[in-house]
XYZ file of C-alpha atoms in Angstrom:
650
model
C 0.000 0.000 0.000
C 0.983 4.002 -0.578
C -0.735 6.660 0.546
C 0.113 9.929 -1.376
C -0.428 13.153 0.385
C -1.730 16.303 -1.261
C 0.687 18.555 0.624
C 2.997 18.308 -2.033
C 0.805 19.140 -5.219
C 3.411 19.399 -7.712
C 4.976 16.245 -6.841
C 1.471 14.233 -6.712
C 1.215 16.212 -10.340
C 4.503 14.856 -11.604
C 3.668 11.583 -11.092
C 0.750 11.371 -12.445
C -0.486 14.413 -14.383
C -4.386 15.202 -14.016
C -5.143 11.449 -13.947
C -7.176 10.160 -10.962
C -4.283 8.424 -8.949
C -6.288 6.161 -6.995
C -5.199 2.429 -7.799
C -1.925 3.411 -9.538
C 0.969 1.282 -9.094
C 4.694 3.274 -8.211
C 7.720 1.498 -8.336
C 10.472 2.480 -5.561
C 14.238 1.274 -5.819
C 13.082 -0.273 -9.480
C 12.355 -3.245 -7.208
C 9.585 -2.523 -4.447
C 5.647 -1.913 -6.484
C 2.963 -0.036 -4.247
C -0.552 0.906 -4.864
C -2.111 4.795 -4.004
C -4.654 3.236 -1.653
C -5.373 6.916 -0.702
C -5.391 10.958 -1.256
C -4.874 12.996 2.483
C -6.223 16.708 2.916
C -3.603 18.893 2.553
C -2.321 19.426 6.399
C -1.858 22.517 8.190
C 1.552 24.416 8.232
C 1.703 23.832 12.245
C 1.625 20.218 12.247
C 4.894 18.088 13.496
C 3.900 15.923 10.666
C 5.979 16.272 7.012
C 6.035 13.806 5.025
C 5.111 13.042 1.182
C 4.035 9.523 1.397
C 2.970 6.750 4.151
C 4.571 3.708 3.564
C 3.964 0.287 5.598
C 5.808 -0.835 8.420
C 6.989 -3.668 6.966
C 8.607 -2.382 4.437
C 11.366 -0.787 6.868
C 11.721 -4.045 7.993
C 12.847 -5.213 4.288
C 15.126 -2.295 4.499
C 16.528 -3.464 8.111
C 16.610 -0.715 9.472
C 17.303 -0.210 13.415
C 13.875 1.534 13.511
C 12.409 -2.141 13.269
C 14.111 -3.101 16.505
C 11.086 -4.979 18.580
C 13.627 -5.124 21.892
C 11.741 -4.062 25.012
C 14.597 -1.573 25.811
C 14.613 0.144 22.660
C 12.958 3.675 22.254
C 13.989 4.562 19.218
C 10.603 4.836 17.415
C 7.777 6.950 18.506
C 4.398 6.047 19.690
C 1.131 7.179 18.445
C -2.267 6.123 19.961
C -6.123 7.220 19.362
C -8.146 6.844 22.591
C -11.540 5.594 22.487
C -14.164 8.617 23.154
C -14.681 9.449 26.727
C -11.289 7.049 27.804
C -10.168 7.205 31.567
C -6.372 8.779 30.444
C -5.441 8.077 34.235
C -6.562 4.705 34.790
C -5.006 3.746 31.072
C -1.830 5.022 32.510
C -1.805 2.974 35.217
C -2.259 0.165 33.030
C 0.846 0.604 30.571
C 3.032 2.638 33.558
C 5.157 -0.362 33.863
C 4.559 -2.365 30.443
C 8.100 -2.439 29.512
C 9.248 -3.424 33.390
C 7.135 -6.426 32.895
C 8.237 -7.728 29.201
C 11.479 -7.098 29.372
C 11.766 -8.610 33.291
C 13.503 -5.862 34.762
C 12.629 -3.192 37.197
C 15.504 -0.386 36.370
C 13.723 0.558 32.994
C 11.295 3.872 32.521
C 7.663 3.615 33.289
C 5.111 4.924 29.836
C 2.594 7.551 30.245
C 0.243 9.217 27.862
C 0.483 13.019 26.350
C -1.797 14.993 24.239
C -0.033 15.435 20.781
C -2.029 18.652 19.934
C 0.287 19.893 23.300
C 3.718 18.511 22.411
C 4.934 20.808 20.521
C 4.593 23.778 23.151
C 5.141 21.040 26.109
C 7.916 19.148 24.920
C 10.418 18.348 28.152
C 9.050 16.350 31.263
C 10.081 15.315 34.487
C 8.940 12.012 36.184
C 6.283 11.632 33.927
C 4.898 15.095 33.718
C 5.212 18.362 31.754
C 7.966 20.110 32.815
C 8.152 23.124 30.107
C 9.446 23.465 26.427
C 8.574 26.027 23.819
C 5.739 27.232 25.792
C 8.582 28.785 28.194
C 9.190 31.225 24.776
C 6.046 31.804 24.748
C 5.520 32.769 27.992
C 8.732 34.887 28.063
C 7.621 37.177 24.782
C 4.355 37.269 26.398
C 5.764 39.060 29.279
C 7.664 41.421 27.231
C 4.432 42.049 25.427
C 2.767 42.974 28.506
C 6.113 44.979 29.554
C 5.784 47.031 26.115
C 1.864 47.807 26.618
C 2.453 48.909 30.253
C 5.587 51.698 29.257
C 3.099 52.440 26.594
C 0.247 52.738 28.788
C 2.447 55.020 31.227
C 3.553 57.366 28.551
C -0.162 58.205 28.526
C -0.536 58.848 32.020
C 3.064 60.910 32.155
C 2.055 63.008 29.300
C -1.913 63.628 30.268
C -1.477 64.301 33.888
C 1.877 66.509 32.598
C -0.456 68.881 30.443
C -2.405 68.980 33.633
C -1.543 72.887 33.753
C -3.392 73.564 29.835
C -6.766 71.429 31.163
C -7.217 72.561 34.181
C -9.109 75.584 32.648
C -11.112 73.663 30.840
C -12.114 71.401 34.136
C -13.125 74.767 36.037
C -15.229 76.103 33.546
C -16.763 72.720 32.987
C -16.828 72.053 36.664
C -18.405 75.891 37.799
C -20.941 74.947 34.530
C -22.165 72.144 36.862
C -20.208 69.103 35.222
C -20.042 66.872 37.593
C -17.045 64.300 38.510
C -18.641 61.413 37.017
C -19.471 63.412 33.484
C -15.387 64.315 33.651
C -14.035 60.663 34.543
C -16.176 59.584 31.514
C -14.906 62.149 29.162
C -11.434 61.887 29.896
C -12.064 57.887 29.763
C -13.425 58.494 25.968
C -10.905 60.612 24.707
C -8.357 57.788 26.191
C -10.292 54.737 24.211
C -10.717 57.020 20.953
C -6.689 57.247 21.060
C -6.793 53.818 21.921
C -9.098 52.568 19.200
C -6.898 54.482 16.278
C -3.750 53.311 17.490
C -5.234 49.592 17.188
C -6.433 50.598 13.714
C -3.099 51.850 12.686
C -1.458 49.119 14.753
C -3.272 46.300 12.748
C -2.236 48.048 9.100
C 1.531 48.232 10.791
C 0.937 44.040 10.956
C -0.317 43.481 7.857
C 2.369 45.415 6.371
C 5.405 43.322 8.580
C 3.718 40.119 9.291
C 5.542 38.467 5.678
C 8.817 39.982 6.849
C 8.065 38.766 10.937
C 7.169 35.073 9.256
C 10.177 34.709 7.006
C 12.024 35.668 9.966
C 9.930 33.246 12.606
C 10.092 30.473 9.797
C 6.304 30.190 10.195
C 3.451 31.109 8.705
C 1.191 33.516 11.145
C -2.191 35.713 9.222
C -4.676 37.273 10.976
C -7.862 36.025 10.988
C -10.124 38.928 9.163
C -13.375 36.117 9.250
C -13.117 35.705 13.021
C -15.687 36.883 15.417
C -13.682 35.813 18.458
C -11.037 37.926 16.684
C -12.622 40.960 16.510
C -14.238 40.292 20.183
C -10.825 39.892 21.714
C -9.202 42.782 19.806
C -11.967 45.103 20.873
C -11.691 43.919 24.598
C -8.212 44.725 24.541
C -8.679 47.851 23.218
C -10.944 48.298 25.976
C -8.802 46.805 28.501
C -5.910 49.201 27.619
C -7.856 52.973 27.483
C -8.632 52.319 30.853
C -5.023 50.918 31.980
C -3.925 54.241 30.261
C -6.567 56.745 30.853
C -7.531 55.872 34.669
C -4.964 57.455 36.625
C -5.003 61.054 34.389
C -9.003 60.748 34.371
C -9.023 60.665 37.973
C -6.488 62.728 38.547
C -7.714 65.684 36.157
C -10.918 65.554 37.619
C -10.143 65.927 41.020
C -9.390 69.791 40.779
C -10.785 72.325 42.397
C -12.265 75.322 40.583
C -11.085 77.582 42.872
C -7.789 76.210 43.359
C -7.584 76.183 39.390
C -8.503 79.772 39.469
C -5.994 80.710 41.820
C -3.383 78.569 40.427
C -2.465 76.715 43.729
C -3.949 73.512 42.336
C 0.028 72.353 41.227
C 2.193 69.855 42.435
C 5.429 71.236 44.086
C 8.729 69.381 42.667
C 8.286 66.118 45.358
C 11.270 63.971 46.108
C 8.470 61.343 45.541
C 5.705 62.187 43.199
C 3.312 59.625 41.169
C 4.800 61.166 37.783
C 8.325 59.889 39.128
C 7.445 56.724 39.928
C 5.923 55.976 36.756
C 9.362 57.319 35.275
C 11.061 54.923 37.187
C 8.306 51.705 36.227
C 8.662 52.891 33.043
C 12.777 52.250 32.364
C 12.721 49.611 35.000
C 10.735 47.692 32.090
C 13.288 48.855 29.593
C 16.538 48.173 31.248
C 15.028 44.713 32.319
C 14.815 44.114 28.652
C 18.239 45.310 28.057
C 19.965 43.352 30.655
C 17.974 40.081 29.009
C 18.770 40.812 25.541
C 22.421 41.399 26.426
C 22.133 37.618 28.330
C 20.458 35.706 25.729
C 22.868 36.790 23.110
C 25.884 35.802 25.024
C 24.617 32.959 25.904
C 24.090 32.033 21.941
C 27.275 33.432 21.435
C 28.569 31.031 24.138
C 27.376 27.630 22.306
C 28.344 29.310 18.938
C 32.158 29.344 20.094
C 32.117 25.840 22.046
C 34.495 23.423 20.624
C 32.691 20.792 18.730
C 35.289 18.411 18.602
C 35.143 17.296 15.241
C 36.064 19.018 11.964
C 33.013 20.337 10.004
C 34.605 22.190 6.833
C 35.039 20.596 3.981
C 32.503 17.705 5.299
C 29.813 16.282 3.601
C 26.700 13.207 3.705
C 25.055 11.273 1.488
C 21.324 9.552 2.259
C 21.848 5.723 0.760
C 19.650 5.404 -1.497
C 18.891 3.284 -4.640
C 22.247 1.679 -5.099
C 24.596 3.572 -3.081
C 24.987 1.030 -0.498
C 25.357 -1.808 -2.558
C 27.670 -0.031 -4.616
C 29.041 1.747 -1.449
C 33.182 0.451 -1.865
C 33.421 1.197 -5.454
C 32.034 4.770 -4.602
C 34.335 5.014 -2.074
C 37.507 3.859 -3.427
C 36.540 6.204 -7.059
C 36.221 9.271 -4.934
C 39.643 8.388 -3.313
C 41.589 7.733 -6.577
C 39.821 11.122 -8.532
C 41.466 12.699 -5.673
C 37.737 14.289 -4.558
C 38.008 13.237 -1.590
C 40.585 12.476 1.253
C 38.855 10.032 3.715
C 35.125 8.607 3.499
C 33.415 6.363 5.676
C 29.842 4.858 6.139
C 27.565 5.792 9.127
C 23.846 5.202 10.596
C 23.212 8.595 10.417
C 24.532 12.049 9.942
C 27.302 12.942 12.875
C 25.138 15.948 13.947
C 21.826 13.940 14.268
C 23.309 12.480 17.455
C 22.267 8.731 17.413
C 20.307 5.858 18.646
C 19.336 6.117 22.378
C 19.353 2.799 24.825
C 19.715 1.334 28.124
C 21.212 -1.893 29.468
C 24.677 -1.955 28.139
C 26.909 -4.023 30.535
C 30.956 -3.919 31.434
C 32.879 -4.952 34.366
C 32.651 -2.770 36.924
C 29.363 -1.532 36.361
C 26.743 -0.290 39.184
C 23.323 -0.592 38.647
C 22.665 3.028 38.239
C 24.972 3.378 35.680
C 23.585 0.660 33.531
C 20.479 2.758 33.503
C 22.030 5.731 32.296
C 20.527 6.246 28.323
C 23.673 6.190 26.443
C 24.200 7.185 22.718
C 24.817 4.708 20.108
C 26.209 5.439 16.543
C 27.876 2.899 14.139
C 30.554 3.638 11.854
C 32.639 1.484 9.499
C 36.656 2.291 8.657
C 37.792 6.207 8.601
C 35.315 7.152 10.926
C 37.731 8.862 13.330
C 40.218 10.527 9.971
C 36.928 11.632 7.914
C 34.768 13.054 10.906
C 38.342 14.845 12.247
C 37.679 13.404 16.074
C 40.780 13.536 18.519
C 41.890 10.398 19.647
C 42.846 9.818 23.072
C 44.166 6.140 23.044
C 43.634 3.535 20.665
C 42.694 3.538 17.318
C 39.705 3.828 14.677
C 37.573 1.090 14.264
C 38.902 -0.098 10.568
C 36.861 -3.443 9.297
C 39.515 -3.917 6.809
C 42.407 -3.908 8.397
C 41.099 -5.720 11.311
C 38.019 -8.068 10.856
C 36.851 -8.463 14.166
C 36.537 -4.994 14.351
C 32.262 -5.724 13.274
C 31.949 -5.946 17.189
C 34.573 -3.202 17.855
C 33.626 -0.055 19.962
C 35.684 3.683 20.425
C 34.141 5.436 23.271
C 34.162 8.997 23.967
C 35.190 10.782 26.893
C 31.986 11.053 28.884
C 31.358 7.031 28.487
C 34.710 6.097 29.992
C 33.765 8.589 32.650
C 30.158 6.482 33.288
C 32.105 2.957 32.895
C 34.920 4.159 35.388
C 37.466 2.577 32.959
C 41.317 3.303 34.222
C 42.100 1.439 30.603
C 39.209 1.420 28.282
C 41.152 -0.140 25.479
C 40.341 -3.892 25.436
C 37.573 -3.901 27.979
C 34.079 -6.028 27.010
C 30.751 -3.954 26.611
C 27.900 -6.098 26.621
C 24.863 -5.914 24.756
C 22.430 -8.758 26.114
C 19.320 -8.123 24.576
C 21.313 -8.373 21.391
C 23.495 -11.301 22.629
C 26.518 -8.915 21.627
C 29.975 -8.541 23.147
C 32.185 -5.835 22.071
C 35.609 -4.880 22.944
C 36.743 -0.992 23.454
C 39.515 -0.376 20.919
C 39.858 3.570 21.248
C 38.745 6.719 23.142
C 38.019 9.965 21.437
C 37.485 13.583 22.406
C 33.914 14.522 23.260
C 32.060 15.439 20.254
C 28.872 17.441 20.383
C 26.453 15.584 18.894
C 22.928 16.907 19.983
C 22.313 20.689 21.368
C 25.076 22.441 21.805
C 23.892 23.641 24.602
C 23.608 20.492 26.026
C 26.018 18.045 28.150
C 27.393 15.986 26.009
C 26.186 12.037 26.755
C 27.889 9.096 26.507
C 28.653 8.029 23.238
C 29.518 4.101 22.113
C 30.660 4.308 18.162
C 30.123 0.436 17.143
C 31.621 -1.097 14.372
C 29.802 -2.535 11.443
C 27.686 -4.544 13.321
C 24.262 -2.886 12.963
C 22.656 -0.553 9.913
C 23.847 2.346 7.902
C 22.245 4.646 6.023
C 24.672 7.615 4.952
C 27.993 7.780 4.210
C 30.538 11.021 5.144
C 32.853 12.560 2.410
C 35.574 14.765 3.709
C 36.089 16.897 0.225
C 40.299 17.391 -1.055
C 40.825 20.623 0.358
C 43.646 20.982 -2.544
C 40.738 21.580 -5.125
C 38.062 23.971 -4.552
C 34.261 22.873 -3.607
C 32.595 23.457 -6.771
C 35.634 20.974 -9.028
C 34.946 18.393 -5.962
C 31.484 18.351 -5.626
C 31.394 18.247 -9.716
C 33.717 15.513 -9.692
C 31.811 13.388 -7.560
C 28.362 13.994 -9.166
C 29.897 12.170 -12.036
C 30.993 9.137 -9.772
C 27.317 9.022 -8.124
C 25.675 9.145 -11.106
C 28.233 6.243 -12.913
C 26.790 3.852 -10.001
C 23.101 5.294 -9.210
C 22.363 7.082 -12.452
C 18.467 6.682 -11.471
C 18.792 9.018 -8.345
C 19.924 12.666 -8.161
C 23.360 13.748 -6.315
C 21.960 15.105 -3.069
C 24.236 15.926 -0.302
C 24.157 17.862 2.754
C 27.185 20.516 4.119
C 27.706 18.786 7.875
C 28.825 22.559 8.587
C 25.445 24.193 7.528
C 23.619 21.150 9.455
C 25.375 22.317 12.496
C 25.146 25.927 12.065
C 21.151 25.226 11.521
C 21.172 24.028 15.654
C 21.395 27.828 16.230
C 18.177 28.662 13.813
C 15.681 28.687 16.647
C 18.518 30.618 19.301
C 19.405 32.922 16.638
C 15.727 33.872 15.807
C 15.218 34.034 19.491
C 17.471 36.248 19.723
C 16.751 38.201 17.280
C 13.037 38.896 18.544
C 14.450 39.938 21.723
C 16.291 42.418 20.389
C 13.894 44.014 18.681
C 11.393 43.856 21.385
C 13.930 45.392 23.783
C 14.973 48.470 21.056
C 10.708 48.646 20.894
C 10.702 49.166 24.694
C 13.501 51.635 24.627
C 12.086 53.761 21.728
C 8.625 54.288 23.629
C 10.710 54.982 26.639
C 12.418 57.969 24.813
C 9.450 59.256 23.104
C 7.763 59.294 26.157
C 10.858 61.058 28.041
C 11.306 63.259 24.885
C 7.679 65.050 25.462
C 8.099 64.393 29.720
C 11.513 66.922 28.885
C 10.097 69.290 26.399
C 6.713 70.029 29.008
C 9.149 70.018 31.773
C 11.881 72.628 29.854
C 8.369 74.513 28.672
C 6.775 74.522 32.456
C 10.524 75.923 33.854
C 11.189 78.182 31.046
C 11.200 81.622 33.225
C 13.213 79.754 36.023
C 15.722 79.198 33.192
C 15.364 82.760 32.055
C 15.901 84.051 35.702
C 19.130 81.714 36.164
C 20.634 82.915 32.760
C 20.345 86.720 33.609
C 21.582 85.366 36.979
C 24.712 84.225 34.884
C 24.133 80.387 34.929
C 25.889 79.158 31.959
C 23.991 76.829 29.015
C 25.853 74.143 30.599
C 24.943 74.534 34.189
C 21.482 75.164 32.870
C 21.484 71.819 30.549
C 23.040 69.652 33.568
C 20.248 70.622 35.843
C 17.249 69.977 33.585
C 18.906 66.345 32.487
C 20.277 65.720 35.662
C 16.394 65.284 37.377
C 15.721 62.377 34.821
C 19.215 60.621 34.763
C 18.480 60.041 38.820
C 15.164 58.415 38.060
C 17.282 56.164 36.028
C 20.030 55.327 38.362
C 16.960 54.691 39.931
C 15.805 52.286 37.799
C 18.787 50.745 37.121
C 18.833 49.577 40.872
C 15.570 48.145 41.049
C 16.049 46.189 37.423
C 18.777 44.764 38.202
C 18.168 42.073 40.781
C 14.518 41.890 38.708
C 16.634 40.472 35.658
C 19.175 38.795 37.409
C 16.794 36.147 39.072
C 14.805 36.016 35.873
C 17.635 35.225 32.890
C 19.285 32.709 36.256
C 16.130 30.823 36.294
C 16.021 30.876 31.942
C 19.976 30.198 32.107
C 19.084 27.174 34.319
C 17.178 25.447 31.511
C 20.509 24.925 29.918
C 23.096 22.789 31.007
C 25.878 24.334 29.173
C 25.627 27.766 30.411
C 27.079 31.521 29.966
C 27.261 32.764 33.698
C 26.229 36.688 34.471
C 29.011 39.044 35.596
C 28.753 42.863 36.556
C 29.768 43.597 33.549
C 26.568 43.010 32.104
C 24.747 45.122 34.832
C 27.151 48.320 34.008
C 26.528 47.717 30.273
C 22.833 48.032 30.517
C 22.978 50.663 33.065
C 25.412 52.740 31.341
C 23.694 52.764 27.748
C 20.250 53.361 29.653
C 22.112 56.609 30.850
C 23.298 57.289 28.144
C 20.023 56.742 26.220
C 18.013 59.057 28.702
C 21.134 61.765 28.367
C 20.293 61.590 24.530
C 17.007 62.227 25.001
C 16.381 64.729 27.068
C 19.328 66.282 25.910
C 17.710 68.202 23.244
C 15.235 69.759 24.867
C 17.317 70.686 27.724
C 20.100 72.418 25.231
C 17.177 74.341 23.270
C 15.724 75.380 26.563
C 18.990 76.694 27.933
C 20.188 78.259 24.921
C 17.118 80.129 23.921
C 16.645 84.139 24.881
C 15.647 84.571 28.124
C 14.416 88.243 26.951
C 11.395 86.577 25.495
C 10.161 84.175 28.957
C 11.148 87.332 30.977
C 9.421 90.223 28.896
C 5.922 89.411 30.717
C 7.199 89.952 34.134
């Protein structure tokens, strides 16, 4: 049986043109025939499915492949189950919980539990047999900085409305001797802060639709908004809503609360306060901004970190091949015609890719071993000859596993580093591993470096390289660096195509592979960066008009001082010098704020940058330094201008 699947139209179109494709026969490997026994809906972009065609089961056992591997202590193929409707998901858990303890006859090996797939991809990391976290931690984190970026928002509003206090407060007299009442002025204020609400959602959802290609290309995702929603438009109005009053409660109530007589006799302002509720906002305000600073600063250090970490093998000038058609069978006369073209300076045969890491198992057995260690999920990868000389891995002691030169080498192993560590071997070289499940005993005939294999921002597991005793399905090409890329990689298109002319020449760059790791880091990082430089930029604008009403509202103080003789600079210093301490301000409250929260996000790797001071005076100097920028302006025009003309009324 083969199912095709609609999501790739053009292929299904290749094959078989507008003709229905129901019932037609495909031939795979010239030797393998399968019926379409079915057409799928297209699938959604967010599914963790991607595939072109279903294939049966059995036919990866033909292929014998490791995936096949019916062993009670293997976990190398996933699970997928559909519950009956209205299923007890606890009491089926305590059915299967120890399903493997009982087959395989040993109690040392994990326990099974159920998980929702429509939550894996958000909850993707557990911890005795719950949900521990994942992607939804991202999620979380962006949401908070979303919330961070409404709030400074939200008190720019308040700064600025309760700062023009002085021009309204006319207006609230009049309109409170002409009988307005509190109420009437809470609601008016409340409506002028929703209409400036309700256009800046307009305008914000045309700013979307004009950056949401450029935000998906760089999210590698496909987000739209959903125009034919009703919940859409519900929840977008709410938050409008929701955010007018955040932003207009405080200056409504404030602005209302004025007396007409104090108005009149111009006693109804706020003296300069050490502690005012215009300062603390201030302070709230780049609090939230230098949080985001500090966090940016940390998260791309920390990519930076795993980006330099030695990765113990040599990547350039390294490439894999998939096996297909006949590139396995034909695998030694490929080999040996890349070697004599001079393409290629070492190549060797593998399971898999060195940067996909490897099978995972349990129950390996050496002399020596306690029973928690045997429990310990250790790495395996297979490799035949020229493993160690194509992949560029340091050896320690020992030697490469090389089936040619020594035969017995199919049930040879080289360890790395971290599994000599977990065996406790003084001299690995020559001691038995043990496979029983597998009725396999292998001897140790070389250590390497640790190589990272997985996350590089992972600890790097024990790793057992086995000799040619189980599958392979690619083989590694380390490319002549004498000739250049293109000449090689033309070279050996011709050799590939001499002994599987019915397949294409694809390859894969094991650097680019390993530089992809970073993809969802770098992207991460690159939203955080823009969401902090958001955060800062509302900051300023909202300082920028705090400064001008402030250098306005002083204007014949400055006057008075310059006739006194201050000096432009003395003049400057004092107007900037009132909002650089609500930032040293700020800077002391963030700080322990964004220490404990990057610690905790730092935690959830185990190969870690750590924080120093030096990233605390870094994002406390350039918030300074941004705040000096800002208000500068307005302070220099203030101090510069003629005090003749704030002066000529008095």
């Amino acid at each position: 049986m083969f199912i095709l699947s609609p999501l790739q139209k053009n292929w299904q179109k290749k094959l078989f043109g507008n003709e229905e494709a129901l019932g037609k026969t495909i031939r795979i490997d010239s030797s393998d025939n399968f019926t379409v026994a079915g057409i799928l809906k297209d699938l959604p972009s967010n599914t963790r499915f991607d595939f072109d065609c279903l294939l049966p089961w059995d036919y990866l056992k033909k292929l014998g492949q490791e995936y096949t591997n019916e062993s009670w202590l293997s976990n190398n193929t996933p699970t997928y189950l559909l519950l009956k409707p209205n299923t007890d998901v606890t009491a089926f858990n305590e059915k299967i919980k120890d399903m493997t303890r009982r087959n395989a006859g040993r109690s040392d090996v994990w326990t099974h539990f159920l998980f929702p797939l429509s939550q894996w991809h958000l909850y993707n990391e557990f911890e005795n047999g719950k949900a521990a976290g994942g992607r939804i931690e991202t999620v979380r984190v962006f949401g908070i900085i979303a919330i961070f970026i409404l709030l400074i928002a939200c008190i720019n509003f308040m700064n600025l409305s309760t700062a023009r206090s002085e021009k309204r407060a006319k207006e609230v007299g009049i309109r409170k001797v002409a009988g307005a009442g509190k109420n009437l002025l809470i609601s008016q204020f409340i409506t002028e802060a929703f209409l400036t609400a309700f256009i800046s959602g307009v305008l914000a959802l045309v700013v979307v639709q004009l950056l949401l290609p450029s935000f998906n290309t760089l999210i590698n995702t496909q987000l739209s908004i959903p125009y034919a929603n009703v919940y859409f438009w519900l929840a977008a109005f709410a938050f409008i809503i929701f955010t007018s009053l955040l932003a207009g409660s405080y200056p409504a109530f404030y602005l209302s609360s004025f007396k007409p007589i104090s108005i009149f006799k111009k006693q109804f302002k706020q003296t300069n306060a050490a502690l005012s509720p215009r300062k603390v906002l201030v302070v709230l305000q780049f609090t939230f901004a230098i949080v985001l600073i500090i966090c940016t600063i940390v998260v791309r250090n920390q990519i930076r970190y795993g980006e330099d970490r030695d990765i113990g093998f040599s990547k350039n000038n390294l490439i894999h091949v998939n096996f297909v058609g006949d590139i396995e069978k034909n695998y030694s006369l490929i080999k040996q015609e890349l070697l004599n073209a001079g393409v290629a300076s070492s190549v060797t045969k593998t399971m898999m890719g060195i940067t996909q890491g490897g099978n995972h198992t349990w129950g390996l057995r050496w002399q020596g071993e306690a029973g928690k260690d045997t429990n310990t999920t250790i790495t395996i990868f297979s490799a035949d000859a020229d493993f160690v000389k194509t992949a560029g891995l340091k050896l320690i002691t020992g030697r490469d596993i090389d089936i040619n030169k020594y035969p017995g080498d199919s049930l040879a192993v080289v360890l790395n580093e971290t599994a000599v560590k977990l065996m406790g071997f003084k001299e690995p070289v020559g001691q038995i591993i043990s496979r029983p499940y597998a009725n396999l005993n292998m001897q140790v005939v070389g250590v390497v470096k640790d190589y990272i294999a997985g996350s590089p921002y992972e600890e790097i597991p024990p790793i057992v390289i086995e000799g040619p005793n189980t599958w392979f399905n690619t083989m590694h090409i380390k490319l002549n660096a004498a000739n250049s890329t293109a000449t090689n990689l033309a070279s050996a298109e011709k050799i590939f195509k001499a002994y599987n002319a019915a397949y294409p020449f694809d390859y894969q760059f094991v650097d680019e592979e390993y530089a992809a790791k970073f993809n969802d880091a770098e992207r991460t990082k690159t939203l955080a960066g823009l969401f902090a430089a958001l955060a800062i930029i509302i900051s300023c604008l909202g300082l920028f008009g705090l400064s001008a009403y402030v250098a306005e509202s002083r204007i014949k103080e400055i006057g008075v001082r310059k006739v006194l003789g201050a000096s432009a600079f003395n003049i400057t210093r004092l107007l900037s010098f009132d909002f650089v301490k609500l930032v040293i301000v700020s800077i002391i409250i963030a700080s322990p704020i964004a220490w404990y929260g990057m610690n905790k996000w730092l935690q959830g790797y185990n190969y870690r940058v750590t924080m120093s001071w030096g990233i605390f005076l870094i994002a406390g100097s350039l918030a300074v330094f941004i705040a000096l920028f800002t208000v500068s302006f307005q302070s220099i025009k203030a101090a510069v201008s003629n005090p003749v003309k704030s002066l000529r009324t008095e």
